[in-house]
């Protein structure tokens, strides 16, 4: 069943018309890591999330494993405005108008706002990824139908019920409302949920190493068969913390043997303790690697994860006071991220608010030793003072925090970005706004293929393909110089075509204009795309 709403016809393909904007780093507002550098994979972007999401596509299309968003609930009390510039009388009348509770078109406006953003989020999501959306009774039914249409009803995973507060809620008309929803969809059937490891005897795994629950077992064999002569191949040296070779010793004091072969041991699986003046190596058995542990699925009712009171207390702990209403507790976001993103994957939040998602990702990394990255987008003016500032503080440490990890600092770093001038065709043709060679190459590649490439992988020499995939070589003849672009040097000439054909069997060429028919170029294995009007190939 298709969801119909006012204005849908005009915003159906609106995401395709949104221009790409370069991301401009602001290092003064960024957070430096322990190595003194900035993490260009952890991003906080200040700007309209519609434009930011479109601008992320050239590099991140299909790369985001987990998306969490907390959009306006459309209660009529949030003061949000419809800000998308859509060329229709309906949307022009809505533009910059605050959406109040008595607005008879507030559901239509909310759906028109969400539609293009969800389409772009789907493009950014990896085939094995999933998206979570926080919502309440006001729009949950509309959201569900919207997600069915955009993601496909076959990709629905769960509607999680989160108990957001205990008690209160007496402002509700009939029943005290204590819960909200978190709607979860996958990108495709390739998605696999990350199951939790639970010990059959949880009391065994009381230790923690590398952020993982574990237990320690003596590495030297004891009891019968503990002598070197019993298993000579298990008598070999291990370097102790002082740098000396350490050999196993039997309980009797004679030469002993280890319980494990050397190839099964590494630094992560050995723990050293000093006992009676002698180093003792212990085997580290991790809960998530233990054959005695079992994998269990998460449940769809989050009754005791954390509450909005916990979220407010987190803000007070970090800032000294509550900065924003209706933020989510980091424990809740950690729980969601853990279901999808393993230790080295990317998490995106395009309604970043107080920065809880980045806090959750960094805390999760601190706990399990992971290297998850985050991208936050916030359009409001508090993107620096609240969103990014929270992340700066949790990275470096909050001296008065009660939580020891938060007091010490969660580590990590990020780069703060703003959105530059859009890559606008009319401005480019007038020379008013000309992107760099690298930015143009990344943009043209994505426009032509729908795929993302790392800007760092772009060859900017102009003397060879700027990028090669398994099937084609991609060439760009361009300079950010209007006079050069207008001149004959920018023309894709027969001479250049012959050079490309010598180096590439199957080439896609971007240039401002050409003097040869495509039929002639096709015989040379060349597909020509005019910039800035590159077409999909």
mmCIF file of C-alpha atoms in Angstrom, residues 98-332:
data_model
loop_
_atom_site.group_PDB
_atom_site.id
_atom_site.type_symbol
_atom_site.label_atom_id
_atom_site.label_comp_id
_atom_site.label_asym_id
_atom_site.label_seq_id
_atom_site.Cartn_x
_atom_site.Cartn_y
_atom_site.Cartn_z
ATOM 1 C CA UNK A 98 6.672 27.068 11.846
ATOM 2 C CA UNK A 99 4.723 23.806 12.082
ATOM 3 C CA UNK A 100 2.291 24.063 14.993
ATOM 4 C CA UNK A 101 -0.125 21.585 16.511
ATOM 5 C CA UNK A 102 -3.153 23.208 14.842
ATOM 6 C CA UNK A 103 -1.547 23.098 11.395
ATOM 7 C CA UNK A 104 -3.838 20.858 9.336
ATOM 8 C CA UNK A 105 -0.966 20.056 6.963
ATOM 9 C CA UNK A 106 1.654 19.279 9.585
ATOM 10 C CA UNK A 107 1.743 15.558 8.741
ATOM 11 C CA UNK A 108 2.155 16.363 5.026
ATOM 12 C CA UNK A 109 5.000 18.773 5.805
ATOM 13 C CA UNK A 110 6.733 16.226 8.017
ATOM 14 C CA UNK A 111 6.485 13.530 5.343
ATOM 15 C CA UNK A 112 7.783 15.933 2.669
ATOM 16 C CA UNK A 113 10.730 16.733 4.937
ATOM 17 C CA UNK A 114 11.530 13.072 5.643
ATOM 18 C CA UNK A 115 11.108 11.653 2.115
ATOM 19 C CA UNK A 116 14.262 12.996 0.394
ATOM 20 C CA UNK A 117 16.398 12.519 3.509
ATOM 21 C CA UNK A 118 15.434 8.860 3.846
ATOM 22 C CA UNK A 119 16.214 8.275 0.168
ATOM 23 C CA UNK A 120 19.692 9.741 0.610
ATOM 24 C CA UNK A 121 20.240 7.804 3.838
ATOM 25 C CA UNK A 122 19.361 4.610 1.997
ATOM 26 C CA UNK A 123 22.011 5.399 -0.641
ATOM 27 C CA UNK A 124 24.618 5.900 2.077
ATOM 28 C CA UNK A 125 23.740 2.657 3.868
ATOM 29 C CA UNK A 126 25.772 -0.444 3.055
ATOM 30 C CA UNK A 127 23.959 -3.489 1.691
ATOM 31 C CA UNK A 128 24.523 -5.258 5.018
ATOM 32 C CA UNK A 129 23.602 -2.221 7.129
ATOM 33 C CA UNK A 130 20.543 -1.105 9.088
ATOM 34 C CA UNK A 131 18.821 2.124 10.122
ATOM 35 C CA UNK A 132 17.149 3.024 13.435
ATOM 36 C CA UNK A 133 14.649 5.896 13.724
ATOM 37 C CA UNK A 134 13.340 7.183 17.053
ATOM 38 C CA UNK A 135 9.698 8.268 16.926
ATOM 39 C CA UNK A 136 6.550 8.439 19.052
ATOM 40 C CA UNK A 137 2.807 7.998 18.525
ATOM 41 C CA UNK A 138 2.423 11.206 16.491
ATOM 42 C CA UNK A 139 4.129 9.875 13.357
ATOM 43 C CA UNK A 140 4.994 6.219 13.932
ATOM 44 C CA UNK A 141 2.302 4.927 11.558
ATOM 45 C CA UNK A 142 3.215 7.394 8.807
ATOM 46 C CA UNK A 143 6.913 6.638 9.276
ATOM 47 C CA UNK A 144 6.339 2.904 9.022
ATOM 48 C CA UNK A 145 4.475 3.306 5.718
ATOM 49 C CA UNK A 146 7.163 5.668 4.439
ATOM 50 C CA UNK A 147 9.875 3.148 5.287
ATOM 51 C CA UNK A 148 7.906 0.337 3.634
ATOM 52 C CA UNK A 149 7.836 2.354 0.413
ATOM 53 C CA UNK A 150 11.469 3.512 0.452
ATOM 54 C CA UNK A 151 13.247 0.501 2.001
ATOM 55 C CA UNK A 152 10.680 -2.186 1.158
ATOM 56 C CA UNK A 153 8.384 -3.869 3.647
ATOM 57 C CA UNK A 154 10.436 -7.058 3.292
ATOM 58 C CA UNK A 155 13.320 -5.190 4.949
ATOM 59 C CA UNK A 156 11.477 -4.371 8.157
ATOM 60 C CA UNK A 157 13.431 -5.774 11.120
ATOM 61 C CA UNK A 158 11.747 -4.621 14.331
ATOM 62 C CA UNK A 159 9.754 -1.938 16.095
ATOM 63 C CA UNK A 160 11.607 -1.572 19.381
ATOM 64 C CA UNK A 161 9.661 -0.227 22.353
ATOM 65 C CA UNK A 162 11.807 1.915 24.637
ATOM 66 C CA UNK A 163 10.588 2.797 28.119
ATOM 67 C CA UNK A 164 11.825 6.367 28.219
ATOM 68 C CA UNK A 165 10.764 7.248 31.753
ATOM 69 C CA UNK A 166 9.504 5.634 34.928
ATOM 70 C CA UNK A 167 6.431 7.276 36.375
ATOM 71 C CA UNK A 168 5.092 10.680 35.451
ATOM 72 C CA UNK A 169 3.284 11.111 32.171
ATOM 73 C CA UNK A 170 0.180 12.456 33.869
ATOM 74 C CA UNK A 171 -0.046 15.160 31.202
ATOM 75 C CA UNK A 172 -1.399 12.503 28.827
ATOM 76 C CA UNK A 173 -5.145 12.667 28.325
ATOM 77 C CA UNK A 174 -6.046 9.074 29.140
ATOM 78 C CA UNK A 175 -3.044 6.877 30.012
ATOM 79 C CA UNK A 176 0.394 7.814 31.317
ATOM 80 C CA UNK A 177 2.743 7.439 28.333
ATOM 81 C CA UNK A 178 6.109 6.004 29.275
ATOM 82 C CA UNK A 179 7.439 4.722 25.966
ATOM 83 C CA UNK A 180 8.619 5.638 22.486
ATOM 84 C CA UNK A 181 9.476 3.555 19.440
ATOM 85 C CA UNK A 182 12.653 2.836 17.514
ATOM 86 C CA UNK A 183 11.772 1.613 14.021
ATOM 87 C CA UNK A 184 14.477 -0.597 12.509
ATOM 88 C CA UNK A 185 14.891 -1.489 8.821
ATOM 89 C CA UNK A 186 17.733 -3.227 7.003
ATOM 90 C CA UNK A 187 19.087 -2.264 3.565
ATOM 91 C CA UNK A 188 18.840 -5.788 2.141
ATOM 92 C CA UNK A 189 18.835 -9.466 2.972
ATOM 93 C CA UNK A 190 22.627 -9.282 3.410
ATOM 94 C CA UNK A 191 22.138 -7.746 6.863
ATOM 95 C CA UNK A 192 23.073 -9.904 9.866
ATOM 96 C CA UNK A 193 22.415 -8.796 13.409
ATOM 97 C CA UNK A 194 25.331 -8.970 15.853
ATOM 98 C CA UNK A 195 24.333 -11.440 18.553
ATOM 99 C CA UNK A 196 25.374 -10.940 22.155
ATOM 100 C CA UNK A 197 27.708 -13.427 23.843
ATOM 101 C CA UNK A 198 26.434 -14.689 27.181
ATOM 102 C CA UNK A 199 28.391 -17.085 29.377
ATOM 103 C CA UNK A 200 26.692 -20.240 30.564
ATOM 104 C CA UNK A 201 28.340 -19.376 33.872
ATOM 105 C CA UNK A 202 28.673 -15.555 33.821
ATOM 106 C CA UNK A 203 30.567 -15.607 37.110
ATOM 107 C CA UNK A 204 33.592 -17.071 35.332
ATOM 108 C CA UNK A 205 34.147 -13.982 33.171
ATOM 109 C CA UNK A 206 34.796 -11.311 35.788
ATOM 110 C CA UNK A 207 37.966 -9.843 34.288
ATOM 111 C CA UNK A 208 38.325 -7.245 31.534
ATOM 112 C CA UNK A 209 41.150 -6.979 28.995
ATOM 113 C CA UNK A 210 41.152 -4.838 25.872
ATOM 114 C CA UNK A 211 37.649 -3.760 26.795
ATOM 115 C CA UNK A 212 36.329 -7.353 26.583
ATOM 116 C CA UNK A 213 35.014 -9.612 29.324
ATOM 117 C CA UNK A 214 37.362 -12.499 29.971
ATOM 118 C CA UNK A 215 38.821 -14.935 32.468
ATOM 119 C CA UNK A 216 42.442 -15.905 33.189
ATOM 120 C CA UNK A 217 43.703 -19.500 33.232
ATOM 121 C CA UNK A 218 47.223 -20.543 34.189
ATOM 122 C CA UNK A 219 49.176 -21.192 30.999
ATOM 123 C CA UNK A 220 51.586 -23.683 32.569
ATOM 124 C CA UNK A 221 50.215 -27.222 32.696
ATOM 125 C CA UNK A 222 49.438 -28.598 36.131
ATOM 126 C CA UNK A 223 48.448 -32.017 37.401
ATOM 127 C CA UNK A 224 49.355 -35.152 35.481
ATOM 128 C CA UNK A 225 51.313 -34.764 32.261
ATOM 129 C CA UNK A 226 52.809 -31.443 33.389
ATOM 130 C CA UNK A 227 56.478 -32.306 32.683
ATOM 131 C CA UNK A 228 58.550 -31.318 29.675
ATOM 132 C CA UNK A 229 59.149 -34.969 28.943
ATOM 133 C CA UNK A 230 55.391 -35.537 28.657
ATOM 134 C CA UNK A 231 55.049 -33.120 25.673
ATOM 135 C CA UNK A 232 58.485 -31.905 24.529
ATOM 136 C CA UNK A 233 57.016 -29.743 21.737
ATOM 137 C CA UNK A 234 55.188 -27.666 24.358
ATOM 138 C CA UNK A 235 58.421 -26.607 26.044
ATOM 139 C CA UNK A 236 59.431 -23.296 24.445
ATOM 140 C CA UNK A 237 60.252 -19.774 25.667
ATOM 141 C CA UNK A 238 57.870 -16.804 25.948
ATOM 142 C CA UNK A 239 59.280 -13.322 26.460
ATOM 143 C CA UNK A 240 58.231 -11.912 29.844
ATOM 144 C CA UNK A 241 57.508 -8.202 30.573
ATOM 145 C CA UNK A 242 61.171 -7.689 31.530
ATOM 146 C CA UNK A 243 62.343 -8.908 28.131
ATOM 147 C CA UNK A 244 63.711 -12.283 29.266
ATOM 148 C CA UNK A 245 62.880 -15.737 27.923
ATOM 149 C CA UNK A 246 60.431 -17.462 30.244
ATOM 150 C CA UNK A 247 60.181 -21.260 30.240
ATOM 151 C CA UNK A 248 57.342 -23.283 31.787
ATOM 152 C CA UNK A 249 57.846 -24.865 35.166
ATOM 153 C CA UNK A 250 55.975 -27.826 36.617
ATOM 154 C CA UNK A 251 54.447 -27.566 40.144
ATOM 155 C CA UNK A 252 57.345 -29.719 41.390
ATOM 156 C CA UNK A 253 59.865 -27.141 40.159
ATOM 157 C CA UNK A 254 61.064 -29.347 37.298
ATOM 158 C CA UNK A 255 60.955 -28.270 33.668
ATOM 159 C CA UNK A 256 57.306 -28.132 32.707
ATOM 160 C CA UNK A 257 55.265 -27.497 29.567
ATOM 161 C CA UNK A 258 52.661 -25.093 28.277
ATOM 162 C CA UNK A 259 49.020 -25.949 27.672
ATOM 163 C CA UNK A 260 48.997 -24.267 24.247
ATOM 164 C CA UNK A 261 50.986 -24.370 21.029
ATOM 165 C CA UNK A 262 52.952 -21.131 20.349
ATOM 166 C CA UNK A 263 50.989 -20.258 17.198
ATOM 167 C CA UNK A 264 47.759 -20.023 19.236
ATOM 168 C CA UNK A 265 49.149 -17.347 21.560
ATOM 169 C CA UNK A 266 49.629 -13.619 21.019
ATOM 170 C CA UNK A 267 49.883 -10.578 23.292
ATOM 171 C CA UNK A 268 46.093 -10.232 23.427
ATOM 172 C CA UNK A 269 45.766 -13.762 24.804
ATOM 173 C CA UNK A 270 48.519 -13.643 27.448
ATOM 174 C CA UNK A 271 48.273 -11.787 30.746
ATOM 175 C CA UNK A 272 51.257 -11.525 33.110
ATOM 176 C CA UNK A 273 51.069 -11.361 36.886
ATOM 177 C CA UNK A 274 53.854 -11.428 39.442
ATOM 178 C CA UNK A 275 53.393 -14.115 42.104
ATOM 179 C CA UNK A 276 55.971 -14.656 44.860
ATOM 180 C CA UNK A 277 58.480 -12.570 42.938
ATOM 181 C CA UNK A 278 58.121 -14.634 39.773
ATOM 182 C CA UNK A 279 56.275 -13.684 36.605
ATOM 183 C CA UNK A 280 53.370 -16.008 35.856
ATOM 184 C CA UNK A 281 51.776 -16.066 32.394
ATOM 185 C CA UNK A 282 48.016 -16.587 32.233
ATOM 186 C CA UNK A 283 45.952 -17.479 29.195
ATOM 187 C CA UNK A 284 43.217 -14.937 28.419
ATOM 188 C CA UNK A 285 39.914 -16.568 27.460
ATOM 189 C CA UNK A 286 37.475 -14.000 26.095
ATOM 190 C CA UNK A 287 33.764 -14.405 26.613
ATOM 191 C CA UNK A 288 32.981 -13.798 22.941
ATOM 192 C CA UNK A 289 35.488 -16.506 21.924
ATOM 193 C CA UNK A 290 34.621 -19.043 24.590
ATOM 194 C CA UNK A 291 33.079 -22.324 23.412
ATOM 195 C CA UNK A 292 31.071 -22.380 26.653
ATOM 196 C CA UNK A 293 29.328 -19.061 25.871
ATOM 197 C CA UNK A 294 26.174 -18.816 23.804
ATOM 198 C CA UNK A 295 24.859 -16.212 21.380
ATOM 199 C CA UNK A 296 21.487 -14.641 22.114
ATOM 200 C CA UNK A 297 19.229 -12.209 20.270
ATOM 201 C CA UNK A 298 18.303 -8.846 21.685
ATOM 202 C CA UNK A 299 14.676 -8.317 22.675
ATOM 203 C CA UNK A 300 12.292 -5.737 21.234
ATOM 204 C CA UNK A 301 11.256 -4.212 24.561
ATOM 205 C CA UNK A 302 13.892 -2.008 26.199
ATOM 206 C CA UNK A 303 12.476 -1.783 29.674
ATOM 207 C CA UNK A 304 15.532 -0.877 31.715
ATOM 208 C CA UNK A 305 18.209 0.351 29.278
ATOM 209 C CA UNK A 306 18.241 4.037 30.273
ATOM 210 C CA UNK A 307 15.764 6.909 30.457
ATOM 211 C CA UNK A 308 15.429 10.551 29.470
ATOM 212 C CA UNK A 309 16.435 11.361 33.047
ATOM 213 C CA UNK A 310 19.749 9.590 32.406
ATOM 214 C CA UNK A 311 20.148 11.648 29.224
ATOM 215 C CA UNK A 312 19.583 14.886 31.151
ATOM 216 C CA UNK A 313 22.036 13.786 33.852
ATOM 217 C CA UNK A 314 24.667 13.044 31.190
ATOM 218 C CA UNK A 315 24.345 16.584 29.874
ATOM 219 C CA UNK A 316 24.613 17.979 33.403
ATOM 220 C CA UNK A 317 27.701 15.866 34.046
ATOM 221 C CA UNK A 318 29.370 17.143 30.860
ATOM 222 C CA UNK A 319 28.176 20.766 30.730
ATOM 223 C CA UNK A 320 27.117 21.461 34.309
ATOM 224 C CA UNK A 321 23.509 21.901 33.189
ATOM 225 C CA UNK A 322 20.973 20.462 30.762
ATOM 226 C CA UNK A 323 21.524 22.022 27.341
ATOM 227 C CA UNK A 324 18.817 20.455 25.149
ATOM 228 C CA UNK A 325 15.480 18.802 25.812
ATOM 229 C CA UNK A 326 14.484 15.379 24.499
ATOM 230 C CA UNK A 327 18.003 14.039 23.936
ATOM 231 C CA UNK A 328 18.611 10.306 24.175
ATOM 232 C CA UNK A 329 20.886 8.559 26.710
ATOM 233 C CA UNK A 330 24.164 7.277 25.302
ATOM 234 C CA UNK A 331 23.484 3.810 26.768
ATOM 235 C CA UNK A 332 20.459 3.488 24.483
#
